Amino acid sequence: MTEQERIVELRHELHQHNYNYYVLNAPVISDQEFDALLRELSDLEARHPELADSNSPTQRVGSDLNQEFETVLHVRPMLSLSNTYNKAEVAEFYDRVREGLAGEDFEICCELKFDGLSISLHYEEGRLVRAVTRGDGVQGDDVTANVRTIRTIPLQLAEGTGWPRSFEIRGEVLMPWASFEALNREREAREEQLFANPRNAASGTLKSKQTAVVAERRLDAYLYYLLGDEVPADGHYENLQAARSWGFQVSEHMRKVRTLDEIYAFIDYWDTERRNLPVATDGIVLKVNSQRQQRALGMTAKSPRWAIAYKFQAEQQSTILREVTFQVGRTGAVTPVANMDPVQLSGTVVRRATLHNADFMSDLDLHLGDHVLVEKGGEIIPKIVAVDEAFITPDRGPRVEFIKRCPECGAELVRFEGEAAWYCPNETGCPPQIKGRIEHFVSRRAMDINTLGPETIDDLYNRHLIRNVADLYDLTVDQLSGFNDNRIVSARKTVKAIEDSRQVPFERVLFALGIRFVGETVAKTLARRFRDIDTLSRATLDELLSVNTIGQAIAESVIRWFADMNNIFLVERLRSHGLQFQLSQETLAAQSDRLAGKTVVISGVFVYHSRDEYKALIEQHGGKNTGSISAKTSFILAGDNMGPAKLEKAQKLNIPIVSEDEFLQMIG
Ligand code: IVH
């Protein structure tokens, strides 16, 4: 067998194993065997770049380079469903269908309503060719590269199972509860903002610009609608059973029924049973099964007349509000928290609920001792939805007011224009802000001093050993261990980690400083543009605003930070400890403006570098990589086998085509 043939064989086998493992949950080989086959394929593909295939099983791991999403028109508009909230409305739907079909018999397909985001997948000749988000229903984002990493979505359908040459299948991309909880645990440890529910997490993930992030997050997908001119049957249910046999994950909980009572039974069963599902659902979908009858019923402007959603009630409980406390975060933002009598809600005991901010709190008009309704719907953090007015008495407790002074340091709170939160302005003297900033500074994505957890920081703070991040660099093993022999080993490790952090590159140091609105990406952008901290500290508002992606809020925050002498002293102390305050020689040398202002499309198969490497090179030299050719494209970086459609479009728009060699010369 030639290497080419082995590549084809391995791809085929791995697609099948992938399906067995992720869709059927019935693997026939061990994980190690699977990994070995995947490695073999990956090695062979590296030796044969001419055989690159974006649908190869090796592509499921994604890449960490930025991609752009192209907006594309849906072949058939993606409608949404009208919602019903009670059985009477369901009965009205059933009657409308019966009347619409003039007495003809009909079946209703009952399904779960998955709570994720809808996706449209296109297959040609058994290959996934395009995946598009719903967008506004008329056009959506092409997220094919991200969707390829979802293991339950087949990239290549098995031969001989009867799939049509060309079809579209729609479904829901979801983040299973288990992945969602693991993700939030990790985010909590890194002090990143938590996702409120699996839907937001799935949506944030699918829109991520880095396919490797998507691959890591373990999304899942259920398919619930098959479309095309050659679908196998008239029945929607039957079509989905066929789709399952082609390799798609189709819910096993669909049922075909005829009577309203059967529909009610399905609703009642899933209203409680849904809590045992591995993914979030927010209702039931009812669809007339026959496509002929669906066409006869037609649609309104927004939704089909042949289908409807029934939404589950979010679970609510009543309990008593005892106290409102106020928490101060790293940025000084003050969050009100309701403390209530414990109450059982959706399987957990709830005692606290966030009140978000002053406006949210005052809109609820809360008084101590009020009976409040607590809800845990799609949101993970319970919320108070209303005061239970039936229990309000003339001797109602005092109204809860937002505080005027910081509960931690007593400073008078301030509010910034256009923001809902109140802040404690005492950045350098307010304990949770100081500790929070140090925790951020040492976090993995910043200085990565991973031996210093929140408790150690708290302890060092209480022992008056640290008051700002520069103090970390003066800590000794004895101070860290507190002369406790049992702590010497870990204290040495910490001192070593602190020392090592002096090599952390400038862009991460900038992020670690915790300037408001300067997250990882902004820090990188600022570092690349201004190259060292002194130039950045002197940048004017206009200079900052002239940088792509830097807006007013970020620019003002940077100016404000450098205007504070405490921060200038802090930088000087950190500099004297040897931290990196300018871009490294390597980064500088690898950078140029040769492609500044140029928009480049990559197409075809390359010899010297991978596609992802070319993307990185374009960015490094100040250019922008986009997916589709338009009048704005400056040139096309073309390898072998450039797609004929792209070639034609490029010629039509008169866009230069640049070969690999020419491109490498261009960037020197
Ligand atoms: S069918 C024309 N079936 O609910 C019919 N949708 O509110 C198109 N959804 O945008 C949709 N589970 O994202 C259908 N079993 C299911 C569904 C489902 C979840 C979502 C879908 C759609 C939204 C409509």
PDB file of C-alpha atoms and ligand atoms in Angstrom, residues 79-81 111-114 118 134 172 224-225 285 287 304 306, ligand 1:
ATOM      1  CA  LEU A  79     -37.061  30.713  10.622  1.00  0.00           C
ATOM      2  CA  SER A  80     -37.684  30.608  14.326  1.00  0.00           C
ATOM      3  CA  LEU A  81     -40.651  29.090  16.121  1.00  0.00           C
ATOM      4  CA  GLU A 111     -39.199  16.664  20.300  1.00  0.00           C
ATOM      5  CA  LEU A 112     -37.066  18.211  22.967  1.00  0.00           C
ATOM      6  CA  LYS A 113     -36.188  21.855  22.494  1.00  0.00           C
ATOM      7  CA  PHE A 114     -32.447  21.971  22.930  1.00  0.00           C
ATOM      8  CA  SER A 118     -28.914  26.699  15.852  1.00  0.00           C
ATOM      9  CA  ARG A 134     -28.487  31.334  12.275  1.00  0.00           C
ATOM     10  CA  GLU A 172     -28.467  22.780  17.783  1.00  0.00           C
ATOM     11  CA  TYR A 224     -33.433  18.017  14.124  1.00  0.00           C
ATOM     12  CA  TYR A 225     -34.328  19.136  10.610  1.00  0.00           C
ATOM     13  CA  VAL A 285     -41.050  21.392  19.908  1.00  0.00           C
ATOM     14  CA  LYS A 287     -44.006  19.609  14.347  1.00  0.00           C
ATOM     15  CA  PRO A 304     -43.882  28.107  10.185  1.00  0.00           C
ATOM     16  CA  TRP A 306     -46.740  23.675  11.103  1.00  0.00           C
TER      17      TRP A 306
HETATM   18  S1  IVH B   1     -37.039  23.214  14.513  1.00  0.00           S
HETATM   19  C1  IVH B   1     -38.708  25.722  11.190  1.00  0.00           C
HETATM   20  N1  IVH B   1     -36.488  21.611  16.512  1.00  0.00           N
HETATM   21  O1  IVH B   1     -35.368  26.604  18.807  1.00  0.00           O
HETATM   22  C2  IVH B   1     -38.300  24.918  12.359  1.00  0.00           C
HETATM   23  N2  IVH B   1     -35.778  23.882  16.657  1.00  0.00           N
HETATM   24  O2  IVH B   1     -37.261  28.955  18.708  1.00  0.00           O
HETATM   25  C3  IVH B   1     -36.963  25.253  12.815  1.00  0.00           C
HETATM   26  N3  IVH B   1     -34.510  24.409  18.688  1.00  0.00           N
HETATM   27  O3  IVH B   1     -34.021  28.405  16.119  1.00  0.00           O
HETATM   28  C4  IVH B   1     -36.567  24.829  14.138  1.00  0.00           C
HETATM   29  N4  IVH B   1     -34.578  22.391  19.564  1.00  0.00           N
HETATM   30  O4  IVH B   1     -32.428  26.912  17.500  1.00  0.00           O
HETATM   31  C5  IVH B   1     -36.393  22.865  16.020  1.00  0.00           C
HETATM   32  N5  IVH B   1     -36.021  20.081  18.190  1.00  0.00           N
HETATM   33  C6  IVH B   1     -35.926  21.311  17.697  1.00  0.00           C
HETATM   34  C7  IVH B   1     -35.263  22.340  18.388  1.00  0.00           C
HETATM   35  C8  IVH B   1     -35.216  23.630  17.829  1.00  0.00           C
HETATM   36  C9  IVH B   1     -34.134  23.625  19.699  1.00  0.00           C
HETATM   37  C10 IVH B   1     -34.220  25.858  18.595  1.00  0.00           C
HETATM   38  C11 IVH B   1     -33.675  26.300  17.253  1.00  0.00           C
HETATM   39  C12 IVH B   1     -34.644  27.329  16.739  1.00  0.00           C
HETATM   40  C13 IVH B   1     -35.333  27.754  18.002  1.00  0.00           C
HETATM   41  C14 IVH B   1     -36.719  28.244  17.663  1.00  0.00           C
END
